[in-house]
Amino acid sequence: MNVSATMNQPPLVVDLDGTLIQTDLLHETTLLLARQSPLSLLSLPLWLARGKAWMKQRIVDHVAPDYASLPYAPELLAWLREQRAGGRQLVLCTASDQRLADGVAGHLGLFDEVIGSDGQTNLSGEAKASRLVARFGERGFDYAGNSSDDLPVWRRAREAVVVAAGSSVAKAARAQGQVAREFPAATASLRTWLKALRLHQWLKNLLVFLPLLGAFRFESHLVMQALLAFLAYGLCASSVYVVNDLMDLESDRAHPRKRLRPFASGLIGVPQALVATVLLLSLSVVFALQLPPAFGLALGVYYALTLAYTFYLKRRVLVDCVTLGVLYTLRIVAGVAATQLPHSFWLFAFPLFLFMSLAFVKRYSELQAMAALGRTGAAGRGYLASDAPLVMAMGVAAGFCAVLLLALYLNSDVVTQRYAHPERLWLTLPVVLYWISRMWMQAQRGHLSDDPVVFAVKDRYSLVCAGLFGLLLGLAH
C-alpha cells in the first residue's frame, strides 16, 4: 500500500447501519427494548411523533447493545484498517443516535471523528449530505454507504464506496458519480431461509401422528387431519422460532455455534424476519381452521406458551426445561384434538418426562460448550457452568421416569384391550432405556450438539432404535 498516497486522500466517511455493521441499530435497540422493557414499547408512537431522531434518543435512554458482538462487515473492516494504517482520516457518520455511534467507534478504535443523530436532526439522506459538505466541503470527502438514503451523499462526495447494496442502488451510485470500490452484498439464499425457519425442527411435530400410531388407525381422513395439524404446528413453530431468534440476538452472538445463525450474523434483516413471522402465522391459522375447534385451542395455548417461553420463561432456571416438556406434550394433545381419537393419561405422561430429559440434555450441552470457552454460564440463561452435574442428574432421572411410565402404560388395561399381542410391547422398554442412556452418554462425552433432535436424526443408533420401536408396535397389533 502506498502510504503517502493514502495520507493525501480526503477523509473517508463511513456509514454505520447496513454498511459497517450488517444490521440496523434502530432495529437492534427496539428489539432490546421489547425484551428488557416491553411496556416502553407503548411509548414508541409518542416518541416518533416528535421525530425519528427523538425516538432513537429515547430508545437509547433505556437500552444499549453489546458493541463487541455486533455483526461487523469483515471485508470492509479489514479495508478500513488498511486505510487507517496508511494514515488516512476515517469518519463515522450515521443516522443512529450519537451515543450508539460513539459506542461502536469506541469498540473499534478506528475513527478520528464520529457524527450521529442528536435527538433533533435525523442524520440521513440530504441532512447527512449537508452536514458533511459543511464539515469537509463539496467533493471534499469520500463516502461508504449501502442504501438509497446514501445517494444524496454520494452525489456530493468525491468518490463513492458501495457496500452491500442492492443492484438498483449500486447502479444509481455508478450513474451519478465515481465509484471507487464495491463490496458485494451477502444474499440470503433459499437454504439460508430454510435454516432460519428451522425446518429440521418440524420433526418434533411428527408427535401429532402419535395418537394415530398408538391407536393403529390409518384411515385416509384421519391421516389427512393429522397432516393438516402437522403443517399448522410447523408453520406456527417456525414463526415463533423467528421471534425467538430475534429476541436472542445478543446471546446467540455470544454462542460458538448460534452466532452463525442467519439473524445473529445479519444475513437476514429484522424487517424481513418480521414479515416472515406474520406470513407463517397466517398460514398456520388457515390450516387450523380446517380442523375441529379443539385443535385451534391447543394450537393457541402452544403459541401463547411458546411466546411466554421466548420472552421470559427461557431465562428461568428449571422452569425452561419443564416448559419445553409441556410444549412437546402439547403436540400430542393437538394430534388427539385433530383426529378426535380416544386417548389415555399415559399418552401424555410418558412424553412429558421423556422430553423434559431431552430439554436437560440441551441445557447440559450448552453448559459444556460455555465451560470449554472458559465462561461461567450460558448466555441469556440462568444456569451456571457449575450446575452441569446437577442438570445431568435431573435429566437422567427424568428419562428413567419416562421408561417407568411406559412400563406402567404397557401393564394397563388400555394396552391389553387395544393390542392383540401386548406382551411383545415389553421389548420396547430396553430399546427406549438404551436410547436415553446413550443420549446422555454422548452428551457427557461432549459428542452431542446443543440440539438433541438434530443429533438423533443424524445418529444411526437413534434411527435403529426408532425403527425397532415401530416394528415392535406393529408386531403387537
Coordinates of C-alpha atoms in Angstrom, one line a residue:
M1 CA 0.0 0.0 0.0
N2 CA 1.3 3.5 -0.9
V3 CA 1.2 5.3 2.5
S4 CA 1.8 8.7 1.1
A5 CA -1.0 8.4 -1.4
T6 CA -3.4 7.3 1.3
M7 CA -2.4 10.2 3.5
N8 CA -3.0 12.7 0.7
Q9 CA -6.5 11.4 0.1
P10 CA -9.5 13.2 1.6
P11 CA -11.3 11.9 4.7
L12 CA -13.1 8.6 4.2
V13 CA -16.6 8.9 5.8
V14 CA -18.3 5.6 6.6
D15 CA -22.0 4.9 7.2
L16 CA -22.9 2.6 10.1
D17 CA -26.2 0.8 9.7
G18 CA -26.1 -1.8 6.9
T19 CA -22.5 -0.7 6.0
L20 CA -20.1 -1.1 8.8
I21 CA -22.4 -3.5 10.5
Q22 CA -24.7 -6.0 8.8
T23 CA -27.8 -4.8 10.7
D24 CA -29.6 -1.7 11.7
L25 CA -29.1 -0.3 15.3
L26 CA -32.6 1.1 15.3
H27 CA -34.0 -2.4 14.8
E28 CA -31.5 -3.9 17.3
T29 CA -32.3 -1.4 20.1
T30 CA -36.0 -1.7 19.5
L31 CA -35.7 -5.5 20.0
L32 CA -33.7 -4.9 23.1
L33 CA -36.4 -2.6 24.4
A34 CA -39.0 -5.3 23.7
R35 CA -37.0 -7.8 25.7
Q36 CA -35.8 -5.6 28.6
S37 CA -38.6 -3.0 29.0
P38 CA -41.6 -4.2 27.0
L39 CA -44.0 -1.7 28.4
S40 CA -41.8 1.1 27.0
L41 CA -42.9 0.0 23.5
L42 CA -46.2 1.7 24.2
S43 CA -44.3 5.0 24.2
L44 CA -42.8 4.5 20.7
P45 CA -45.7 6.3 18.8
L46 CA -45.4 9.3 21.2
W47 CA -41.6 9.4 20.7
L48 CA -42.0 9.1 16.9
A49 CA -44.5 11.9 16.9
R50 CA -41.6 14.2 17.9
G51 CA -39.4 13.0 15.1
K52 CA -37.4 9.9 14.3
A53 CA -34.2 11.3 15.9
W54 CA -36.1 12.0 19.1
M55 CA -37.4 8.4 19.2
K56 CA -33.9 7.0 18.6
Q57 CA -32.6 9.1 21.5
R58 CA -35.3 7.9 23.9
I59 CA -34.7 4.3 23.0
V60 CA -31.0 4.6 23.8
D61 CA -32.1 6.1 27.1
H62 CA -33.4 2.7 28.0
V63 CA -31.1 0.2 26.3
A64 CA -27.7 -0.2 24.6
P65 CA -26.4 -3.1 22.5
D66 CA -23.3 -5.2 23.1
Y67 CA -20.9 -3.4 20.7
A68 CA -18.4 -6.2 20.7
S69 CA -20.9 -8.8 19.4
L70 CA -22.5 -6.8 16.6
P71 CA -22.1 -8.4 13.1
Y72 CA -19.5 -6.1 11.6
A73 CA -18.8 -6.4 7.8
P74 CA -15.5 -8.3 7.9
E75 CA -14.1 -7.3 4.4
L76 CA -15.0 -3.6 4.8
L77 CA -13.5 -3.6 8.3
A78 CA -10.2 -5.1 7.1
W79 CA -10.0 -2.5 4.3
L80 CA -10.7 0.3 6.8
R81 CA -7.9 -0.9 9.0
E82 CA -5.6 -0.8 5.9
Q83 CA -6.7 2.8 5.2
R84 CA -6.2 3.8 8.9
A85 CA -2.7 2.1 8.9
G86 CA -1.8 4.2 5.9
G87 CA -2.6 7.4 7.8
R88 CA -6.0 8.2 6.2
Q89 CA -8.6 10.1 8.3
L90 CA -11.7 8.0 9.0
V91 CA -15.0 9.5 10.0
L92 CA -18.1 7.5 11.2
C93 CA -21.3 9.3 10.1
T94 CA -24.6 7.7 10.8
A95 CA -28.3 8.3 11.3
S96 CA -28.1 6.3 14.5
D97 CA -28.0 8.1 17.8
Q98 CA -24.7 9.8 18.7
R99 CA -24.3 7.5 21.8
L100 CA -24.6 4.4 19.7
A101 CA -22.1 5.7 17.1
D102 CA -19.7 6.6 20.0
G103 CA -20.1 3.1 21.4
V104 CA -19.2 1.5 18.0
A105 CA -16.3 3.8 17.5
G106 CA -15.0 3.2 21.0
H107 CA -15.1 -0.5 20.5
L108 CA -13.3 -0.5 17.1
G109 CA -10.8 2.3 17.8
L110 CA -10.6 3.2 14.1
F111 CA -12.3 6.6 13.7
D112 CA -10.9 10.1 14.1
E113 CA -14.4 11.7 14.3
V114 CA -17.9 10.5 15.0
I115 CA -21.1 12.2 13.8
G116 CA -24.5 10.9 14.7
S117 CA -28.1 12.0 15.2
D118 CA -28.6 14.3 18.1
G119 CA -32.2 13.9 19.1
Q120 CA -33.3 16.8 16.8
T121 CA -31.9 16.0 13.4
N122 CA -32.1 12.6 11.9
L123 CA -28.8 12.4 10.1
S124 CA -29.9 10.7 6.9
G125 CA -30.1 11.5 3.2
E126 CA -29.9 15.2 2.4
A127 CA -29.4 16.1 6.1
K128 CA -26.2 13.9 6.2
A129 CA -25.0 15.3 2.9
S130 CA -25.4 18.9 4.0
R131 CA -23.6 18.2 7.3
L132 CA -20.7 16.5 5.6
V133 CA -20.4 19.3 3.0
A134 CA -20.4 21.9 5.8
R135 CA -17.7 20.0 7.5
F136 CA -15.4 18.9 4.6
G137 CA -16.6 21.0 1.6
E138 CA -18.1 19.9 -1.7
R139 CA -16.3 16.9 -3.0
G140 CA -14.0 17.1 0.0
F141 CA -14.6 13.6 1.2
D142 CA -15.2 10.0 0.1
Y143 CA -18.2 8.2 1.4
A144 CA -19.0 4.5 2.1
G145 CA -22.7 3.6 2.2
N146 CA -25.2 1.0 1.3
S147 CA -28.8 2.3 0.6
S148 CA -30.8 4.7 -1.4
D149 CA -30.6 7.1 1.5
D150 CA -26.9 7.4 0.7
L151 CA -27.5 8.6 -2.9
P152 CA -27.6 12.3 -1.9
V153 CA -24.4 11.9 0.0
W154 CA -22.6 10.1 -2.9
R155 CA -23.8 12.9 -5.2
R156 CA -21.7 15.4 -3.2
A157 CA -18.8 13.2 -2.3
R158 CA -15.6 12.9 -4.4
E159 CA -15.8 9.1 -4.7
A160 CA -18.3 6.5 -3.6
V161 CA -17.6 3.2 -1.9
V162 CA -20.6 1.0 -2.3
V163 CA -21.1 -1.6 0.4
A164 CA -23.6 -4.5 0.4
A165 CA -26.0 -2.5 -1.7
G166 CA -28.8 -3.9 -3.9
S167 CA -28.4 -3.9 -7.6
S168 CA -30.6 -0.8 -8.2
V169 CA -28.7 1.2 -5.6
A170 CA -25.4 0.2 -6.9
K171 CA -26.5 1.1 -10.5
A172 CA -27.7 4.6 -9.3
A173 CA -24.5 5.2 -7.5
R174 CA -22.4 4.4 -10.6
A175 CA -24.7 6.7 -12.7
Q176 CA -24.2 9.8 -10.5
G177 CA -20.6 9.7 -9.6
Q178 CA -17.3 7.9 -9.5
V179 CA -17.5 4.5 -7.6
A180 CA -14.0 3.8 -6.3
R181 CA -14.8 0.4 -4.8
E182 CA -17.6 -2.0 -4.3
F183 CA -18.1 -4.6 -1.5
P184 CA -20.7 -7.1 -2.7
A185 CA -23.8 -7.9 -0.5
A186 CA -24.1 -11.3 1.1
T187 CA -27.6 -12.5 -0.1
A188 CA -29.8 -14.9 1.8
S189 CA -30.4 -18.0 -0.3
L190 CA -33.3 -20.4 0.0
R191 CA -31.1 -22.6 2.1
T192 CA -30.5 -19.7 4.4
W193 CA -34.2 -19.1 4.9
L194 CA -34.9 -22.8 5.5
K195 CA -32.2 -22.7 8.1
A196 CA -33.7 -19.6 9.7
L197 CA -37.2 -21.2 9.8
R198 CA -35.6 -24.3 11.3
L199 CA -37.4 -26.8 9.1
H200 CA -35.4 -29.6 10.8
Q201 CA -37.3 -28.8 14.0
W202 CA -40.5 -29.8 12.2
L203 CA -39.6 -33.4 13.1
K204 CA -40.9 -32.6 16.6
N205 CA -44.3 -32.0 15.1
L206 CA -44.5 -35.6 14.0
L207 CA -45.8 -36.1 17.5
V208 CA -49.2 -35.1 16.2
F209 CA -49.3 -38.5 14.5
L210 CA -48.7 -40.4 17.8
P211 CA -52.4 -40.8 18.5
L212 CA -52.8 -42.5 15.1
L213 CA -49.9 -44.7 15.8
G214 CA -51.0 -45.6 19.3
A215 CA -54.5 -46.5 18.1
F216 CA -53.2 -48.1 14.9
R217 CA -55.8 -46.2 12.9
F218 CA -54.6 -45.1 9.5
E219 CA -57.9 -44.2 7.7
S220 CA -57.3 -41.6 5.0
H221 CA -59.5 -38.9 6.6
L222 CA -57.6 -39.3 9.9
V223 CA -54.2 -39.2 8.2
M224 CA -55.3 -36.0 6.4
Q225 CA -56.4 -34.4 9.6
A226 CA -53.1 -35.3 11.3
L227 CA -51.2 -33.9 8.2
L228 CA -53.1 -30.6 8.4
A229 CA -52.3 -30.5 12.2
F230 CA -48.6 -31.2 11.3
L231 CA -48.5 -28.3 8.8
A232 CA -50.3 -25.9 11.2
Y233 CA -47.9 -26.7 14.0
G234 CA -44.8 -26.5 11.8
L235 CA -45.7 -23.1 10.4
C236 CA -46.7 -21.8 13.9
A237 CA -43.5 -23.1 15.4
S238 CA -41.4 -21.6 12.7
S239 CA -43.0 -18.2 13.2
V240 CA -42.1 -18.4 16.9
Y241 CA -38.6 -19.6 16.1
V242 CA -38.0 -16.4 14.2
V243 CA -39.3 -14.3 17.1
N244 CA -37.1 -16.3 19.5
D245 CA -34.0 -15.7 17.4
L246 CA -34.7 -12.0 17.2
M247 CA -35.1 -11.8 21.0
D248 CA -31.9 -13.9 21.4
L249 CA -29.6 -11.9 19.0
E250 CA -27.1 -10.9 21.7
S251 CA -26.9 -14.2 23.5
D252 CA -26.7 -16.1 20.1
R253 CA -23.8 -13.9 19.1
A254 CA -22.0 -14.9 22.3
H255 CA -22.5 -18.6 21.4
P256 CA -19.9 -20.5 19.5
R257 CA -22.4 -22.0 17.0
K258 CA -25.5 -19.9 17.3
R259 CA -23.6 -16.8 16.2
L260 CA -23.7 -18.2 12.7
R261 CA -27.5 -18.2 12.6
P262 CA -29.0 -16.1 9.8
F263 CA -30.4 -13.4 12.1
A264 CA -27.5 -13.3 14.5
S265 CA -25.0 -13.0 11.7
G266 CA -27.0 -10.2 10.0
L267 CA -27.6 -12.3 6.8
I268 CA -31.3 -11.8 7.2
G269 CA -32.5 -8.4 8.5
V270 CA -35.1 -7.7 11.2
P271 CA -37.8 -6.3 8.8
Q272 CA -37.7 -9.4 6.6
A273 CA -37.8 -11.6 9.7
L274 CA -40.9 -9.8 11.0
V275 CA -42.7 -10.1 7.6
A276 CA -41.9 -13.9 7.6
T277 CA -43.3 -14.2 11.1
V278 CA -46.6 -12.7 10.1
L279 CA -46.9 -14.8 6.9
L280 CA -46.1 -18.1 8.7
L281 CA -48.6 -17.5 11.5
S282 CA -51.3 -16.5 9.0
L283 CA -50.8 -19.7 7.0
S284 CA -50.8 -21.7 10.3
V285 CA -54.2 -20.2 11.1
V286 CA -55.6 -21.1 7.7
F287 CA -54.7 -24.8 8.2
A288 CA -56.0 -24.8 11.8
L289 CA -59.4 -23.5 10.6
Q290 CA -59.8 -26.8 8.6
L291 CA -59.7 -28.8 11.8
P292 CA -62.0 -29.1 14.9
P293 CA -62.1 -26.1 17.2
A294 CA -60.4 -28.1 20.0
F295 CA -57.3 -28.2 17.8
G296 CA -57.3 -24.4 17.4
L297 CA -57.5 -24.1 21.2
A298 CA -54.5 -26.5 21.6
L299 CA -52.5 -24.5 18.9
G300 CA -53.4 -21.2 20.6
V301 CA -52.2 -22.5 24.0
Y302 CA -49.0 -23.7 22.4
Y303 CA -48.4 -20.4 20.7
A304 CA -49.1 -18.4 23.9
L305 CA -46.8 -20.6 26.0
T306 CA -44.1 -20.5 23.4
L307 CA -44.2 -16.7 23.4
A308 CA -44.0 -16.7 27.2
Y309 CA -41.0 -19.0 26.9
T310 CA -39.3 -16.7 24.4
F311 CA -39.8 -13.5 26.4
Y312 CA -39.5 -14.8 29.9
L313 CA -39.6 -18.5 30.8
K314 CA -36.4 -19.5 29.0
R315 CA -34.3 -17.4 31.4
R316 CA -35.9 -19.1 34.4
V317 CA -33.8 -22.0 35.8
L318 CA -35.6 -25.4 35.6
V319 CA -38.8 -23.7 34.5
D320 CA -37.4 -23.6 31.0
C321 CA -37.0 -27.4 30.8
V322 CA -40.4 -28.1 32.3
T323 CA -41.9 -25.7 29.8
L324 CA -40.2 -27.5 26.9
G325 CA -41.5 -30.8 28.1
V326 CA -45.0 -29.3 28.2
L327 CA -44.6 -27.9 24.7
Y328 CA -43.7 -31.3 23.3
T329 CA -46.7 -32.9 25.0
L330 CA -49.0 -30.2 23.6
R331 CA -48.2 -31.5 20.2
I332 CA -49.7 -34.9 21.2
V333 CA -52.7 -33.1 22.7
A334 CA -53.1 -31.3 19.3
G335 CA -52.9 -34.7 17.5
V336 CA -55.7 -36.0 19.7
A337 CA -57.8 -32.9 19.1
A338 CA -57.3 -33.0 15.3
T339 CA -58.2 -36.7 14.9
Q340 CA -60.6 -36.9 17.9
L341 CA -59.3 -40.4 18.7
P342 CA -59.7 -41.9 22.2
H343 CA -56.7 -41.3 24.4
S344 CA -55.3 -42.1 27.9
F345 CA -53.4 -40.3 30.6
W346 CA -50.3 -42.4 29.7
L347 CA -50.2 -40.9 26.3
F348 CA -49.3 -37.6 27.8
A349 CA -47.3 -38.6 30.9
F350 CA -44.7 -40.6 29.2
P351 CA -43.6 -38.0 26.6
L352 CA -43.7 -35.2 29.2
F353 CA -40.9 -36.8 31.2
L354 CA -39.1 -38.0 28.0
F355 CA -38.9 -34.6 26.5
M356 CA -38.0 -33.0 29.8
S357 CA -35.0 -35.2 29.7
L358 CA -34.1 -34.0 26.2
A359 CA -34.5 -30.4 27.4
F360 CA -32.0 -31.1 30.1
V361 CA -29.7 -32.7 27.6
K362 CA -29.8 -29.4 25.6
R363 CA -29.0 -27.3 28.6
Y364 CA -26.2 -29.6 29.7
S365 CA -24.6 -29.5 26.3
E366 CA -24.8 -25.7 26.3
L367 CA -23.1 -25.5 29.7
Q368 CA -20.4 -27.8 28.5
A369 CA -19.8 -25.6 25.5
M370 CA -19.6 -22.5 27.7
A371 CA -17.2 -24.2 30.2
A372 CA -14.9 -25.1 27.3
L373 CA -14.7 -21.5 26.4
G374 CA -13.9 -20.5 30.0
R375 CA -17.3 -18.9 30.6
T376 CA -19.2 -19.2 33.9
G377 CA -22.6 -19.8 32.3
A378 CA -24.8 -20.0 29.3
A379 CA -25.5 -16.6 27.7
G380 CA -29.1 -15.5 28.2
R381 CA -29.9 -18.3 30.6
G382 CA -30.0 -18.6 34.3
Y383 CA -27.6 -21.6 34.6
L384 CA -24.0 -21.6 35.7
A385 CA -21.4 -23.9 34.4
S386 CA -21.1 -25.4 37.8
D387 CA -24.8 -26.5 37.5
A388 CA -23.8 -29.1 34.8
P389 CA -23.6 -32.2 37.1
L390 CA -27.0 -31.4 38.7
V391 CA -28.6 -30.7 35.3
M392 CA -27.3 -34.1 34.2
A393 CA -28.7 -35.9 37.3
M394 CA -32.1 -34.3 36.8
G395 CA -32.1 -35.1 33.1
V396 CA -31.2 -38.8 33.6
A397 CA -33.8 -39.1 36.3
A398 CA -36.5 -37.6 34.1
G399 CA -35.5 -40.0 31.3
F400 CA -35.7 -43.1 33.5
C401 CA -39.0 -41.9 34.9
A402 CA -40.3 -41.8 31.3
V403 CA -39.3 -45.5 30.9
L404 CA -41.1 -46.3 34.2
L405 CA -44.2 -44.6 33.0
L406 CA -44.0 -46.5 29.7
A407 CA -43.8 -49.8 31.7
L408 CA -46.9 -48.8 33.7
Y409 CA -48.7 -48.0 30.5
L410 CA -47.8 -51.4 29.0
N411 CA -49.3 -53.0 32.0
S412 CA -52.6 -51.1 31.8
D413 CA -56.0 -52.3 30.6
V414 CA -55.7 -49.8 27.7
V415 CA -52.9 -51.8 26.1
T416 CA -54.4 -55.3 26.7
Q417 CA -57.7 -54.2 25.0
R418 CA -56.1 -52.4 22.1
Y419 CA -53.3 -54.8 21.1
A420 CA -53.6 -58.5 20.1
H421 CA -50.1 -59.3 21.5
P422 CA -49.4 -56.7 24.2
E423 CA -46.6 -58.8 25.7
R424 CA -44.4 -58.0 22.6
L425 CA -44.5 -54.3 23.6
W426 CA -42.4 -55.1 26.7
L427 CA -39.5 -55.3 24.3
T428 CA -39.8 -51.6 23.7
L429 CA -38.6 -50.9 27.2
P430 CA -34.9 -51.9 26.7
V431 CA -34.9 -50.0 23.4
V432 CA -36.1 -46.8 25.0
L433 CA -33.9 -47.3 28.0
Y434 CA -30.8 -47.8 25.8
W435 CA -31.6 -44.8 23.7
I436 CA -32.0 -42.4 26.6
S437 CA -28.8 -43.8 28.3
R438 CA -26.9 -43.4 25.0
M439 CA -28.0 -39.8 24.5
W440 CA -26.7 -38.9 28.0
M441 CA -23.5 -40.8 27.5
Q442 CA -22.9 -38.9 24.3
A443 CA -23.7 -35.6 25.9
Q444 CA -21.3 -36.4 28.8
R445 CA -18.5 -37.2 26.4
G446 CA -19.1 -33.9 24.5
H447 CA -20.3 -35.6 21.3
L448 CA -23.8 -34.2 21.4
S449 CA -24.6 -30.8 19.9
D450 CA -26.9 -28.4 21.8
D451 CA -29.8 -29.7 19.8
P452 CA -30.7 -33.4 20.6
V453 CA -33.3 -33.5 17.7
V454 CA -30.6 -32.8 15.1
F455 CA -28.3 -35.3 16.8
A456 CA -30.9 -38.1 16.8
V457 CA -31.7 -37.6 13.1
K458 CA -28.1 -38.0 12.2
D459 CA -27.2 -40.7 14.7
R460 CA -27.6 -44.2 13.2
Y461 CA -28.1 -45.8 16.6
S462 CA -31.0 -43.5 17.3
L463 CA -32.5 -44.3 13.9
V464 CA -32.2 -48.1 14.6
C465 CA -33.9 -47.6 17.9
A466 CA -36.8 -45.7 16.2
G467 CA -37.1 -48.5 13.7
L468 CA -37.2 -51.2 16.3
F469 CA -39.8 -49.3 18.3
G470 CA -42.0 -49.0 15.3
L471 CA -41.5 -52.7 14.3
L472 CA -42.4 -53.9 17.8
L473 CA -45.5 -51.7 17.8
G474 CA -46.6 -53.3 14.5
L475 CA -45.9 -56.8 15.7
A476 CA -48.0 -56.2 18.8
H477 CA -51.1 -55.1 16.9

